[in-house]
CSV table of C-alpha atoms in Angstrom, one decimal:
chain,number,residue,atom,x,y,z
A,13,UNK,CA,0.0,0.0,0.0
A,14,UNK,CA,1.2,3.5,-0.8
A,15,UNK,CA,1.7,5.9,2.0
A,16,UNK,CA,-1.3,7.9,2.8
A,17,UNK,CA,-1.0,11.5,1.8
A,18,UNK,CA,-2.2,14.2,4.1
A,19,UNK,CA,-3.1,17.6,2.8
A,20,UNK,CA,-2.1,20.5,5.1
A,21,UNK,CA,-5.3,22.2,4.2
A,22,UNK,CA,-8.5,21.1,5.8
A,23,UNK,CA,-11.0,20.8,3.0
A,24,UNK,CA,-14.5,20.1,3.8
A,25,UNK,CA,-16.4,17.7,1.7
A,26,UNK,CA,-20.1,17.9,1.8
A,27,UNK,CA,-21.6,14.8,0.4
A,28,UNK,CA,-19.2,15.0,-2.5
A,29,UNK,CA,-18.6,18.7,-2.6
A,30,UNK,CA,-15.2,20.1,-1.8
A,31,UNK,CA,-14.5,23.5,-0.2
A,32,UNK,CA,-12.5,25.3,2.5
A,33,UNK,CA,-12.9,28.0,5.0
A,34,UNK,CA,-11.7,31.5,3.9
A,35,UNK,CA,-8.6,31.6,6.0
A,36,UNK,CA,-7.5,28.3,4.5
A,37,UNK,CA,-8.0,29.6,1.0
A,38,UNK,CA,-5.9,32.7,1.8
A,39,UNK,CA,-3.1,30.6,3.2
A,40,UNK,CA,-0.4,29.7,0.6
A,41,UNK,CA,-0.8,25.9,0.8
A,42,UNK,CA,2.0,24.2,-1.1
A,43,UNK,CA,0.8,20.9,0.2
A,44,UNK,CA,-2.6,21.3,-1.4
A,45,UNK,CA,-3.2,19.4,-4.6
A,46,UNK,CA,-2.3,21.6,-7.6
A,47,UNK,CA,-2.8,20.8,-11.3
A,48,UNK,CA,0.2,19.0,-12.5
A,49,UNK,CA,1.8,20.3,-15.6
A,50,UNK,CA,2.9,16.8,-16.4
A,51,UNK,CA,-0.4,15.1,-16.7
A,52,UNK,CA,0.2,11.7,-18.3
A,53,UNK,CA,-1.0,11.7,-22.0
A,54,UNK,CA,-3.1,8.6,-21.4
A,55,UNK,CA,-4.9,10.4,-18.5
A,56,UNK,CA,-5.6,13.5,-20.6
A,57,UNK,CA,-6.9,11.3,-23.4
A,58,UNK,CA,-9.3,9.5,-21.1
A,59,UNK,CA,-10.7,12.8,-19.8
A,60,UNK,CA,-11.0,14.3,-23.3
A,61,UNK,CA,-12.9,11.2,-24.5
A,62,UNK,CA,-15.1,11.6,-21.4
A,63,UNK,CA,-14.0,8.0,-20.6
A,64,UNK,CA,-13.5,6.7,-17.0
A,65,UNK,CA,-10.2,6.5,-15.2
A,66,UNK,CA,-9.7,3.1,-13.5
A,67,UNK,CA,-7.6,2.3,-10.4
A,68,UNK,CA,-4.4,1.1,-12.1
A,69,UNK,CA,-4.4,3.8,-14.8
A,70,UNK,CA,-1.7,6.5,-14.8
A,71,UNK,CA,-3.1,9.6,-13.1
A,72,UNK,CA,-1.6,12.8,-11.8
A,73,UNK,CA,-0.7,12.7,-8.1
A,74,UNK,CA,-2.8,15.7,-7.4
A,75,UNK,CA,-5.9,14.0,-9.0
A,76,UNK,CA,-5.3,11.0,-6.8
A,77,UNK,CA,-4.9,13.0,-3.6
A,78,UNK,CA,-8.0,15.1,-4.4
A,79,UNK,CA,-10.1,12.0,-4.9
A,80,UNK,CA,-8.8,10.3,-1.8
A,81,UNK,CA,-9.7,13.3,0.3
A,82,UNK,CA,-13.1,13.8,-1.3
A,83,UNK,CA,-14.1,10.2,-1.2
A,84,UNK,CA,-12.9,9.7,2.3
A,85,UNK,CA,-14.7,12.7,3.6
A,86,UNK,CA,-17.8,11.7,1.7
A,87,UNK,CA,-17.5,8.3,3.4
A,88,UNK,CA,-17.0,9.9,6.8
A,89,UNK,CA,-20.1,12.0,6.3
A,90,UNK,CA,-22.2,8.9,5.6
A,91,UNK,CA,-21.2,7.1,8.8
A,92,UNK,CA,-21.3,10.2,11.0
A,93,UNK,CA,-24.7,10.9,9.4
A,94,UNK,CA,-26.0,7.8,11.2
A,95,UNK,CA,-25.9,9.5,14.5
A,96,UNK,CA,-28.5,12.3,14.3
A,97,UNK,CA,-31.1,9.8,12.9
A,98,UNK,CA,-30.0,7.0,15.1
A,99,UNK,CA,-30.9,9.3,18.0
A,100,UNK,CA,-34.6,8.7,17.1
A,101,UNK,CA,-34.7,4.9,16.5
A,102,UNK,CA,-35.7,4.1,20.0
A,103,UNK,CA,-38.3,6.8,20.0
A,104,UNK,CA,-39.8,6.5,16.6
A,105,UNK,CA,-43.6,7.0,16.9
A,106,UNK,CA,-44.6,3.6,15.5
A,107,UNK,CA,-43.2,0.3,14.6
A,108,UNK,CA,-43.5,1.1,10.9
A,109,UNK,CA,-41.5,4.3,11.3
A,110,UNK,CA,-38.9,2.5,13.4
A,111,UNK,CA,-38.4,-0.2,10.9
A,112,UNK,CA,-38.0,2.3,8.1
A,113,UNK,CA,-35.6,4.5,10.1
A,114,UNK,CA,-33.4,1.4,11.0
A,115,UNK,CA,-33.3,0.5,7.3
A,116,UNK,CA,-32.3,4.1,6.4
A,117,UNK,CA,-29.6,4.2,9.0
A,118,UNK,CA,-28.3,0.9,7.8
A,119,UNK,CA,-28.2,2.3,4.3
A,120,UNK,CA,-26.0,5.2,5.5
A,121,UNK,CA,-23.5,2.6,6.9
A,122,UNK,CA,-23.6,0.9,3.6
A,123,UNK,CA,-23.0,4.1,1.7
A,124,UNK,CA,-20.0,4.7,3.9
A,125,UNK,CA,-18.6,1.3,3.1
A,126,UNK,CA,-19.1,1.6,-0.7
A,127,UNK,CA,-17.2,4.8,-0.5
A,128,UNK,CA,-14.3,3.5,1.7
A,129,UNK,CA,-14.0,0.7,-0.7
A,130,UNK,CA,-13.8,3.2,-3.6
A,131,UNK,CA,-11.1,5.2,-1.7
A,132,UNK,CA,-9.1,2.0,-1.1
A,133,UNK,CA,-8.8,1.5,-4.9
A,134,UNK,CA,-6.5,4.6,-4.8
A,135,UNK,CA,-4.0,2.9,-2.6
A,136,UNK,CA,-5.1,3.9,0.9
A,137,UNK,CA,-6.2,1.7,3.8
A,138,UNK,CA,-9.6,2.2,5.4
A,139,UNK,CA,-8.1,1.9,8.8
A,140,UNK,CA,-5.9,5.0,8.0
A,141,UNK,CA,-8.9,6.9,6.8
A,142,UNK,CA,-10.8,6.2,10.0
A,143,UNK,CA,-7.8,7.2,12.0
A,144,UNK,CA,-7.7,10.5,10.1
A,145,UNK,CA,-11.4,11.0,10.9
A,146,UNK,CA,-11.0,10.1,14.6
A,147,UNK,CA,-8.0,12.4,15.1
A,148,UNK,CA,-9.8,15.3,13.4
A,149,UNK,CA,-7.4,15.5,10.4
A,150,UNK,CA,-10.2,14.7,8.0
A,151,UNK,CA,-13.7,16.2,8.2
A,152,UNK,CA,-17.2,15.2,7.5
A,153,UNK,CA,-20.2,17.2,6.3
A,154,UNK,CA,-21.0,20.0,8.7
A,155,UNK,CA,-24.7,19.4,8.4
A,156,UNK,CA,-24.4,16.5,10.8
A,157,UNK,CA,-23.2,18.9,13.5
A,158,UNK,CA,-26.8,20.0,14.0
A,159,UNK,CA,-28.9,18.3,16.6
A,160,UNK,CA,-32.1,16.4,16.0
A,161,UNK,CA,-34.4,18.0,18.6
A,162,UNK,CA,-37.7,16.5,17.6
A,163,UNK,CA,-39.1,13.6,15.5
A,164,UNK,CA,-39.9,16.1,12.8
A,165,UNK,CA,-36.2,16.7,12.4
A,166,UNK,CA,-35.9,13.1,11.1
A,167,UNK,CA,-38.4,14.1,8.4
A,168,UNK,CA,-36.5,17.4,7.6
A,169,UNK,CA,-33.2,15.5,7.3
A,170,UNK,CA,-34.8,13.0,4.9
A,171,UNK,CA,-36.5,15.6,2.8
A,172,UNK,CA,-34.0,18.5,2.8
A,173,UNK,CA,-30.6,17.1,3.7
A,174,UNK,CA,-31.0,13.9,1.7
A,175,UNK,CA,-32.7,16.0,-1.1
A,176,UNK,CA,-29.7,18.3,-1.2
A,177,UNK,CA,-27.4,15.3,-1.1
A,178,UNK,CA,-29.1,13.8,-4.1
A,179,UNK,CA,-28.7,17.0,-6.2
A,180,UNK,CA,-25.0,17.0,-5.3
A,181,UNK,CA,-24.5,13.3,-5.8
A,182,UNK,CA,-26.4,12.6,-9.1
A,183,UNK,CA,-23.7,14.3,-11.2
A,184,UNK,CA,-21.1,12.3,-9.3
A,185,UNK,CA,-22.5,9.2,-11.0
A,186,UNK,CA,-20.7,10.5,-14.1
A,187,UNK,CA,-17.5,11.4,-12.2
A,188,UNK,CA,-14.3,10.6,-14.2
A,189,UNK,CA,-13.0,8.1,-11.6
A,190,UNK,CA,-14.8,4.8,-12.2
A,191,UNK,CA,-15.0,3.3,-8.7
A,192,UNK,CA,-16.3,6.6,-7.2
A,193,UNK,CA,-18.9,6.9,-10.0
A,194,UNK,CA,-20.1,3.3,-9.6
A,195,UNK,CA,-20.4,3.7,-5.8
A,196,UNK,CA,-22.5,6.8,-6.4
A,197,UNK,CA,-24.8,5.0,-8.7
A,198,UNK,CA,-25.7,2.6,-5.8
A,199,UNK,CA,-25.9,5.5,-3.3
A,200,UNK,CA,-28.2,7.6,-5.5
A,201,UNK,CA,-30.6,4.7,-6.0
A,202,UNK,CA,-31.0,4.2,-2.3
A,203,UNK,CA,-31.2,7.9,-1.4
A,204,UNK,CA,-34.5,8.4,-3.2
A,205,UNK,CA,-36.1,6.2,-0.6
A,206,UNK,CA,-34.5,8.3,2.1
A,207,UNK,CA,-35.9,11.5,0.7
A,208,UNK,CA,-39.4,10.1,0.3
A,209,UNK,CA,-39.6,8.7,3.8
A,210,UNK,CA,-38.6,12.2,5.1
A,211,UNK,CA,-41.2,13.9,2.9
A,212,UNK,CA,-43.9,11.4,4.2
A,213,UNK,CA,-43.0,12.1,7.8
A,214,UNK,CA,-43.4,15.8,7.3
A,215,UNK,CA,-46.6,15.4,5.3
A,216,UNK,CA,-48.1,13.3,8.0
A,217,UNK,CA,-47.2,15.8,10.7
A,218,UNK,CA,-48.3,18.7,8.6
A,219,UNK,CA,-51.7,17.2,8.2
A,220,UNK,CA,-52.0,16.2,11.9
A,221,UNK,CA,-52.7,18.4,14.9
A,222,UNK,CA,-51.7,22.0,15.2
A,223,UNK,CA,-48.9,21.0,17.5
A,224,UNK,CA,-47.6,18.4,15.0
A,225,UNK,CA,-47.8,20.9,12.1
A,226,UNK,CA,-45.9,23.4,14.2
A,227,UNK,CA,-43.2,20.8,15.0
A,228,UNK,CA,-42.8,20.1,11.3
A,229,UNK,CA,-42.6,23.8,10.5
A,230,UNK,CA,-40.0,24.3,13.2
A,231,UNK,CA,-37.8,21.5,11.8
A,232,UNK,CA,-38.0,22.9,8.3
A,233,UNK,CA,-37.1,26.4,9.6
A,234,UNK,CA,-34.0,25.0,11.3
A,235,UNK,CA,-32.8,22.8,8.5
A,236,UNK,CA,-33.5,25.0,5.5
A,237,UNK,CA,-30.4,27.2,5.6
A,238,UNK,CA,-27.9,24.5,6.7
A,239,UNK,CA,-29.2,22.4,3.7
A,240,UNK,CA,-28.5,25.3,1.3
A,241,UNK,CA,-25.0,25.6,2.8
A,242,UNK,CA,-24.4,22.0,1.9
A,243,UNK,CA,-23.7,23.1,-1.7
A,244,UNK,CA,-20.7,25.1,-0.5
A,245,UNK,CA,-19.7,28.7,-1.0
A,246,UNK,CA,-20.6,30.7,-4.1
A,247,UNK,CA,-18.7,29.9,-7.3
A,248,UNK,CA,-16.4,32.9,-7.1
A,249,UNK,CA,-15.4,31.9,-3.6
A,250,UNK,CA,-14.7,28.2,-4.3
A,251,UNK,CA,-11.1,27.8,-5.6
A,252,UNK,CA,-11.2,24.0,-5.8
A,253,UNK,CA,-14.1,23.9,-8.1
A,254,UNK,CA,-12.4,24.9,-11.3
A,255,UNK,CA,-9.7,22.1,-11.0
A,256,UNK,CA,-12.3,19.5,-10.0
A,257,UNK,CA,-14.4,20.5,-13.0
A,258,UNK,CA,-11.4,20.3,-15.3
A,259,UNK,CA,-10.7,16.8,-14.0
A,260,UNK,CA,-14.3,15.7,-14.5
A,261,UNK,CA,-14.8,15.1,-10.8
A,262,UNK,CA,-17.3,17.9,-10.4
A,263,UNK,CA,-19.8,18.5,-13.2
A,264,UNK,CA,-21.8,21.6,-12.1
A,265,UNK,CA,-21.0,24.6,-10.0
A,266,UNK,CA,-22.1,25.0,-6.4
A,267,UNK,CA,-24.5,27.9,-7.3
A,268,UNK,CA,-26.1,25.9,-10.1
A,269,UNK,CA,-26.7,22.9,-7.9
A,270,UNK,CA,-28.1,25.1,-5.1
A,271,UNK,CA,-30.5,26.8,-7.5
A,272,UNK,CA,-31.6,23.4,-8.9
A,273,UNK,CA,-32.3,22.2,-5.3
A,274,UNK,CA,-34.3,25.3,-4.5
A,275,UNK,CA,-36.3,25.0,-7.8
A,276,UNK,CA,-37.2,21.4,-6.9
A,277,UNK,CA,-38.0,22.1,-3.3
A,278,UNK,CA,-40.2,25.2,-3.3
A,279,UNK,CA,-43.2,23.3,-5.0
A,280,UNK,CA,-42.7,20.4,-2.6
A,281,UNK,CA,-43.0,22.7,0.4
A,282,UNK,CA,-46.2,24.0,-1.0
A,283,UNK,CA,-47.5,20.4,-1.3
A,284,UNK,CA,-46.5,19.8,2.3
A,285,UNK,CA,-48.4,22.9,3.4
A,286,UNK,CA,-45.3,24.2,5.0
A,287,UNK,CA,-43.3,27.4,4.4
A,288,UNK,CA,-39.6,27.9,3.8
A,289,UNK,CA,-38.0,30.5,6.1
A,290,UNK,CA,-37.1,33.0,3.4
A,291,UNK,CA,-39.5,35.8,2.4
A,292,UNK,CA,-37.5,36.5,-0.7
A,293,UNK,CA,-38.4,33.2,-2.4
A,294,UNK,CA,-40.4,34.1,-5.5
A,295,UNK,CA,-40.6,32.7,-9.0
A,296,UNK,CA,-38.6,34.8,-11.4
A,297,UNK,CA,-40.2,34.5,-14.8
A,298,UNK,CA,-37.2,36.1,-16.6
A,299,UNK,CA,-34.6,33.7,-15.1
A,300,UNK,CA,-36.9,30.7,-15.1
A,301,UNK,CA,-35.8,30.1,-11.5
A,302,UNK,CA,-36.9,30.9,-7.9
A,303,UNK,CA,-35.1,33.9,-6.4
A,304,UNK,CA,-33.9,33.6,-2.8
A,305,UNK,CA,-31.9,35.4,-0.2
A,306,UNK,CA,-28.2,34.8,-0.6
A,307,UNK,CA,-26.9,32.4,2.0
A,308,UNK,CA,-24.9,33.8,4.9
A,309,UNK,CA,-21.9,31.5,5.0
A,310,UNK,CA,-20.5,32.8,8.3
A,311,UNK,CA,-22.4,30.1,10.1
A,312,UNK,CA,-21.1,27.3,7.8
A,313,UNK,CA,-17.5,28.3,8.4
A,314,UNK,CA,-18.0,28.5,12.1
A,315,UNK,CA,-19.4,25.0,12.1
A,316,UNK,CA,-16.5,23.8,9.9
A,317,UNK,CA,-14.1,25.4,12.4
A,318,UNK,CA,-15.5,23.1,15.1
A,319,UNK,CA,-18.0,25.5,16.7
A,320,UNK,CA,-21.2,23.8,15.6
A,321,UNK,CA,-23.7,22.6,18.2
A,322,UNK,CA,-22.7,18.9,18.1
A,323,UNK,CA,-19.1,18.7,16.6
A,324,UNK,CA,-17.6,17.4,19.8
A,325,UNK,CA,-20.4,14.9,20.5
A,326,UNK,CA,-20.4,13.4,17.0
A,327,UNK,CA,-16.7,12.8,17.0
A,328,UNK,CA,-16.4,11.4,20.5
A,329,UNK,CA,-19.3,9.1,19.9
A,330,UNK,CA,-17.7,7.8,16.7
A,331,UNK,CA,-14.4,7.2,18.5
A,332,UNK,CA,-16.2,5.5,21.4
A,333,UNK,CA,-18.1,3.2,19.0
A,334,UNK,CA,-14.9,2.3,17.3
A,335,UNK,CA,-13.1,1.5,20.5
A,336,UNK,CA,-15.9,-0.4,22.1
A,337,UNK,CA,-16.3,-2.4,18.9
A,338,UNK,CA,-12.6,-3.5,19.0
A,339,UNK,CA,-13.4,-6.8,20.8
A,340,UNK,CA,-15.8,-7.8,17.9
A,341,UNK,CA,-13.0,-7.3,15.3
A,342,UNK,CA,-10.5,-9.2,17.6
A,343,UNK,CA,-13.0,-12.1,18.1
A,344,UNK,CA,-13.6,-12.4,14.4
A,345,UNK,CA,-9.9,-12.5,13.7
A,346,UNK,CA,-9.3,-15.1,16.4
A,347,UNK,CA,-12.2,-17.2,15.1
A,348,UNK,CA,-10.8,-17.0,11.5
A,349,UNK,CA,-7.4,-18.0,12.7
A,350,UNK,CA,-8.8,-21.0,14.7
A,351,UNK,CA,-10.8,-22.1,11.7
A,352,UNK,CA,-7.8,-21.8,9.4
A,353,UNK,CA,-5.6,-23.8,11.8
A,354,UNK,CA,-8.3,-26.5,12.1
A,355,UNK,CA,-8.6,-26.8,8.3
A,356,UNK,CA,-4.9,-27.2,8.0
A,357,UNK,CA,-4.8,-29.9,10.6
A,358,UNK,CA,-7.6,-31.8,8.9
A,359,UNK,CA,-5.9,-31.6,5.5
A,360,UNK,CA,-2.7,-32.9,7.0
A,361,UNK,CA,-4.5,-35.8,8.7
B,15,UNK,CA,-7.0,2.9,18.4
B,16,UNK,CA,-5.5,0.9,15.6
B,17,UNK,CA,-4.7,-2.1,17.7
B,18,UNK,CA,-7.4,-4.1,15.9
B,19,UNK,CA,-6.1,-6.8,13.5
B,20,UNK,CA,-6.1,-5.9,9.9
B,21,UNK,CA,-9.0,-7.6,8.1
B,22,UNK,CA,-8.2,-8.8,4.6
B,23,UNK,CA,-9.9,-7.3,1.6
B,24,UNK,CA,-12.4,-9.3,-0.4
B,25,UNK,CA,-13.8,-8.6,-3.9
B,26,UNK,CA,-17.5,-9.3,-4.2
B,27,UNK,CA,-19.3,-10.7,-7.2
B,28,UNK,CA,-23.1,-10.9,-7.3
B,29,UNK,CA,-25.4,-12.9,-9.6
B,30,UNK,CA,-28.4,-10.7,-9.9
B,31,UNK,CA,-30.7,-13.4,-11.2
B,32,UNK,CA,-30.6,-16.9,-12.6
B,33,UNK,CA,-29.3,-17.0,-16.2
B,34,UNK,CA,-26.9,-14.1,-15.6
B,35,UNK,CA,-23.2,-14.4,-14.6
B,36,UNK,CA,-21.7,-13.0,-11.4
B,37,UNK,CA,-20.7,-9.4,-11.8
B,38,UNK,CA,-18.1,-7.5,-9.7
B,39,UNK,CA,-20.0,-5.1,-7.4
B,40,UNK,CA,-17.2,-3.8,-5.0
B,41,UNK,CA,-15.1,-4.9,-2.1
B,42,UNK,CA,-15.2,-5.2,1.7
B,43,UNK,CA,-13.1,-6.2,4.7
B,44,UNK,CA,-13.8,-9.4,6.6
B,45,UNK,CA,-11.8,-11.7,8.8
B,46,UNK,CA,-12.7,-14.9,6.9
B,47,UNK,CA,-14.7,-16.1,3.9
B,48,UNK,CA,-17.8,-16.8,5.9
B,49,UNK,CA,-17.9,-13.3,7.4
B,50,UNK,CA,-17.1,-11.9,4.0
B,51,UNK,CA,-20.2,-13.6,2.5
B,52,UNK,CA,-22.4,-12.4,5.4
B,53,UNK,CA,-21.0,-8.9,5.1
B,54,UNK,CA,-21.5,-9.0,1.3
B,55,UNK,CA,-25.1,-10.0,1.8
B,56,UNK,CA,-25.7,-7.0,4.2
B,57,UNK,CA,-23.8,-4.6,2.1
B,58,UNK,CA,-24.6,-5.4,-1.5
B,59,UNK,CA,-27.9,-7.2,-1.5
B,60,UNK,CA,-30.1,-5.2,0.9
B,61,UNK,CA,-32.7,-4.8,-1.8
B,62,UNK,CA,-32.7,-8.3,-3.3
B,63,UNK,CA,-30.0,-7.4,-5.8
B,64,UNK,CA,-28.7,-11.0,-5.9
B,65,UNK,CA,-29.4,-14.7,-5.7
B,66,UNK,CA,-25.8,-15.8,-5.4
B,67,UNK,CA,-22.6,-14.2,-4.1
B,68,UNK,CA,-18.9,-15.0,-4.7
B,69,UNK,CA,-16.2,-13.5,-2.5
B,70,UNK,CA,-12.6,-13.7,-3.6
B,71,UNK,CA,-9.5,-12.6,-1.6
B,72,UNK,CA,-8.4,-9.4,-3.4
B,73,UNK,CA,-4.8,-10.6,-3.0
B,74,UNK,CA,-5.6,-13.7,-5.1
B,75,UNK,CA,-6.6,-11.7,-8.2
B,76,UNK,CA,-4.0,-11.4,-11.0
B,77,UNK,CA,-4.7,-8.7,-13.5
B,78,UNK,CA,-3.3,-7.3,-16.7
B,79,UNK,CA,-1.5,-4.1,-16.3
B,80,UNK,CA,-2.9,-1.0,-17.9
B,81,UNK,CA,0.7,-0.1,-19.0
B,82,UNK,CA,0.9,-3.0,-21.3
B,83,UNK,CA,-2.7,-2.8,-22.6
B,84,UNK,CA,-1.6,-2.0,-26.2
B,85,UNK,CA,1.0,-4.7,-26.5
B,86,UNK,CA,-0.9,-7.3,-24.5
B,87,UNK,CA,-4.1,-7.0,-26.6
B,88,UNK,CA,-2.2,-6.4,-29.9
B,89,UNK,CA,-2.7,-10.0,-31.2
B,90,UNK,CA,-6.5,-9.2,-31.6
B,91,UNK,CA,-6.0,-6.0,-33.4
B,92,UNK,CA,-5.0,-7.2,-36.9
B,93,UNK,CA,-7.3,-10.2,-37.1
B,94,UNK,CA,-10.4,-8.5,-38.5
B,95,UNK,CA,-11.2,-11.7,-40.4
B,96,UNK,CA,-12.5,-13.0,-37.1
B,97,UNK,CA,-15.5,-10.9,-37.6
B,98,UNK,CA,-18.3,-11.8,-40.0
B,99,UNK,CA,-18.4,-8.3,-41.3
B,100,UNK,CA,-15.0,-8.9,-42.9
B,101,UNK,CA,-16.5,-11.1,-45.6
B,102,UNK,CA,-18.2,-10.0,-48.9
B,103,UNK,CA,-21.5,-11.7,-49.4
B,104,UNK,CA,-23.0,-11.8,-52.9
B,105,UNK,CA,-26.2,-9.9,-53.2
B,106,UNK,CA,-29.3,-12.0,-52.8
B,107,UNK,CA,-27.6,-14.6,-50.5
B,108,UNK,CA,-29.7,-14.9,-47.3
B,109,UNK,CA,-29.3,-16.6,-43.9
B,110,UNK,CA,-25.5,-16.5,-44.1
């Protein structure tokens, strides 16, 4: 296995997006991936033909590093994302809701594993990636640093957070790196169930008692802006985007994807009978899009810096789960060794 | 934190239904083949995507190298006569 490469710059990947806080952008970061002047001709030819790059193909070191970072942080987001929803499994309002939520949380674990497997094709070990997560050297999506205060939050996460994730992830199914693109095809197929179950939770609450409707509205109010932040800073302010687009990792700009998400979501909110917490939302006939208030990214960067409501809790829970699960991994290894030894004895006899 | 034993990597192949061959779907870590099969079921067939699973130790796979793809596959390049379209068929001849 090749040595794992650490970038000095903390880049935050949000479900397959890739951006930094402003101070990190300003810092001259020689360790950050930079377009190589010496891109192998075979690599350039693959990109120009819109063909896929596969694990053992020649590729620029910066492309490989960027992918490792992005895929790993995408994987971390999936497994950390189990926590806010896992919080409600034991308190789901019915057996049906509980079974669905368990299936969804299990899917998130699965998505993490698809992605760790894709990252490993680039020559890193999953154990190293987890270590980078646990020690805080790699990040996960800041959306999961918000708490799930009520049952309606589970609905809002499914509808808005998974909805935003889908908009971000669908273009990744055509990403230039084959294993990442294939993992994303699986993920996207499964995400649409996640979004619908969230929508259904909110729809039920919204058509229930006044208190239930108020709970749904409150959840949407709290998750709306963080969901829009998931697409990352505006295009002018997103220095990694251009290179990622040139490499065929990223296909659309942050602002385009954000607009696409808003255009999809506004009519859905109307169907739910809920409002979005932005008075500026209005159809713009000329643009053919909904107008909205520009997102204030101060909060996003604060959360990335570690000052979100649940940063500490999410990470310490992850580390604890890993440590407390050590005995399971050890037992599995011991059992495998014993079986292998027994087989060898039998074959000798 | 990394005291845990390293679990080997397995490549997973799934037959989606009878009549089709097993197709590579991804990889996973597991201590032994039995665990690899169980993990593969949970990871790659949660929605009835398969009726049969193979797991193969990743270390056991030999592959052609992308560097030699031209020379390695060269022998096939100049044998166009292996394809039926190479041959001229007189007009009016059918079922050939």
